[in-house]
Structures are given as structure tokens and as C-alpha cells.
Amino acid sequence: MSASLPPSLRLAQAVGIMTSAFLSGGVLAVSYGFVPSMSQAPNTLLVREWNTTYGRGAAASPALSMLSTLSYLYLSYNLSFTLNHHKAEVYALAAIATGSIVPFTLIVMKTVNGKLYGKVEKSKGLDRSEEMSESQDKKGEKSQELLDRWAMLNFGRGLLPFTGACLGFYASFFMTS
């Protein structure tokens, strides 16, 4: 971070980098930590726990993505009219990378999310100890198979704000005017 930048831009650098890195870490931790730990759970518990975890992420992730994206856009806009226009371009790329987590979720993950939500609905009314029967759909997908596919897509999704954080860090600390 350049000492010559006004405090508002230095704050935007910190907020952009920290929120995109935090968001990425949270998303990646779910794919790397939560999903493998649930692989031995009964199907009923598996889909319910996924639903709880997904709900928490869905509540926080868009706001974190928006905060980081707006910080990078603020930096990009304010630097675009100066000799730092190359930094502005990198901050714009960081904004695009971080902000694309929302459309990625809504478009790329829509099918697998819908199938998992169907499994969640099927599990309602069952006791925790009751095992949900795994009637296979047309593709023969079971809860664990869907969750594994979801984890792979979610891992890719987590790389988007990670890329934003790396670009923001690079522009803030390694690019010169």
C-alpha cells in the first residue's frame, strides 16, 4: 500500500483484500473440510447438514462479495484518472473475479443445488435416526454423489474471490505507479 494514497483508498485496499480472502477461505473450507467429514453420515443427516451449511453461506457470501467488489471498484474508479491506470485495471479485474461468485452460484451450481434441495425436502418428516431411501433419479445420483459434485463446483467457486484477493494484493503491494 502506497503511503501517498489517501486514507480512503488505503481503507478500500484493506477491505477489498481482506473480505475477498475471508470469503474465499470460508467457501474453500466447506469443500475441503465439511464435505469429506460428512461422507460417513446417513443420507438424512447428510442433506440436512448440507442445507444448514449452505444456508449460512448463502446468508453471508453475497454481502461479503459485494463489499469486496465495491471496494475494488472504488479503487479502480479513483485510480483510473491518474498515472495509476494500470493499477485501476487490475482492481477492476479483482472486482470481476470476486463479484462473479454470485452468478457462478446461480448459473453453474443451479442444477446440483436444486437436486440437493429436492433431497432435503424428501428428508423432512423423517427422524434423525431414520434413513432416507435413496431412490435414484434418471442419472442414478445419490445424496453423496450430489454432495461430492457440489463440493467440486464449490471449490471452483471459492477460487473466484481467491483470485480477486490475489489481484488486489498484487495491485496494492507490487505494482508501482
PDB file of C-alpha atoms in Angstrom, residues 8-9 12-13 15-17 19 65-81 87-100 164 168:
ATOM      1  CA  SER A   8      -9.985   6.240   1.902  1.00  0.00           C
ATOM      2  CA  LEU A   9      -8.112   4.353  -0.810  1.00  0.00           C
ATOM      3  CA  ALA A  12     -10.573   0.273   0.360  1.00  0.00           C
ATOM      4  CA  GLN A  13      -7.438  -1.766  -0.332  1.00  0.00           C
ATOM      5  CA  VAL A  15     -11.332  -4.058   2.936  1.00  0.00           C
ATOM      6  CA  GLY A  16     -11.200  -5.448  -0.594  1.00  0.00           C
ATOM      7  CA  ILE A  17      -8.326  -7.805   0.071  1.00  0.00           C
ATOM      8  CA  THR A  19     -13.116  -9.592   2.547  1.00  0.00           C
ATOM      9  CA  SER A  65     -18.729 -10.432  -2.213  1.00  0.00           C
ATOM     10  CA  MET A  66     -20.492  -7.108  -2.686  1.00  0.00           C
ATOM     11  CA  LEU A  67     -18.341  -5.343  -0.078  1.00  0.00           C
ATOM     12  CA  SER A  68     -15.133  -6.593  -1.652  1.00  0.00           C
ATOM     13  CA  THR A  69     -16.321  -5.913  -5.200  1.00  0.00           C
ATOM     14  CA  LEU A  70     -17.364  -2.370  -4.322  1.00  0.00           C
ATOM     15  CA  SER A  71     -14.015  -1.746  -2.628  1.00  0.00           C
ATOM     16  CA  TYR A  72     -12.143  -2.864  -5.736  1.00  0.00           C
ATOM     17  CA  LEU A  73     -14.429  -0.818  -7.991  1.00  0.00           C
ATOM     18  CA  TYR A  74     -13.897   2.245  -5.792  1.00  0.00           C
ATOM     19  CA  LEU A  75     -10.147   1.784  -6.150  1.00  0.00           C
ATOM     20  CA  SER A  76     -10.401   1.205  -9.872  1.00  0.00           C
ATOM     21  CA  TYR A  77     -12.521   4.283 -10.443  1.00  0.00           C
ATOM     22  CA  ASN A  78     -10.394   6.584  -8.306  1.00  0.00           C
ATOM     23  CA  LEU A  79      -7.127   5.422  -9.845  1.00  0.00           C
ATOM     24  CA  SER A  80      -8.321   5.329 -13.457  1.00  0.00           C
ATOM     25  CA  PHE A  81      -7.855   9.087 -13.917  1.00  0.00           C
ATOM     26  CA  LYS A  87      -3.478  -0.486 -11.102  1.00  0.00           C
ATOM     27  CA  ALA A  88      -7.055   0.571 -11.846  1.00  0.00           C
ATOM     28  CA  GLU A  89      -7.288  -2.176 -14.461  1.00  0.00           C
ATOM     29  CA  VAL A  90      -6.021  -4.811 -12.034  1.00  0.00           C
ATOM     30  CA  TYR A  91      -8.500  -3.649  -9.373  1.00  0.00           C
ATOM     31  CA  ALA A  92     -11.268  -3.889 -11.975  1.00  0.00           C
ATOM     32  CA  LEU A  93     -10.218  -7.488 -12.669  1.00  0.00           C
ATOM     33  CA  ALA A  94     -10.235  -8.174  -8.918  1.00  0.00           C
ATOM     34  CA  ALA A  95     -13.784  -6.800  -8.747  1.00  0.00           C
ATOM     35  CA  ILE A  96     -14.905  -9.004 -11.636  1.00  0.00           C
ATOM     36  CA  ALA A  97     -13.293 -12.123 -10.154  1.00  0.00           C
ATOM     37  CA  THR A  98     -14.750 -11.573  -6.690  1.00  0.00           C
ATOM     38  CA  GLY A  99     -18.167 -10.446  -7.866  1.00  0.00           C
ATOM     39  CA  SER A 100     -18.562 -13.386 -10.224  1.00  0.00           C
ATOM     40  CA  GLY A 164      -9.731 -11.338  -6.537  1.00  0.00           C
ATOM     41  CA  GLY A 168      -5.945  -6.884  -5.108  1.00  0.00           C
TER      42      GLY A 168
END
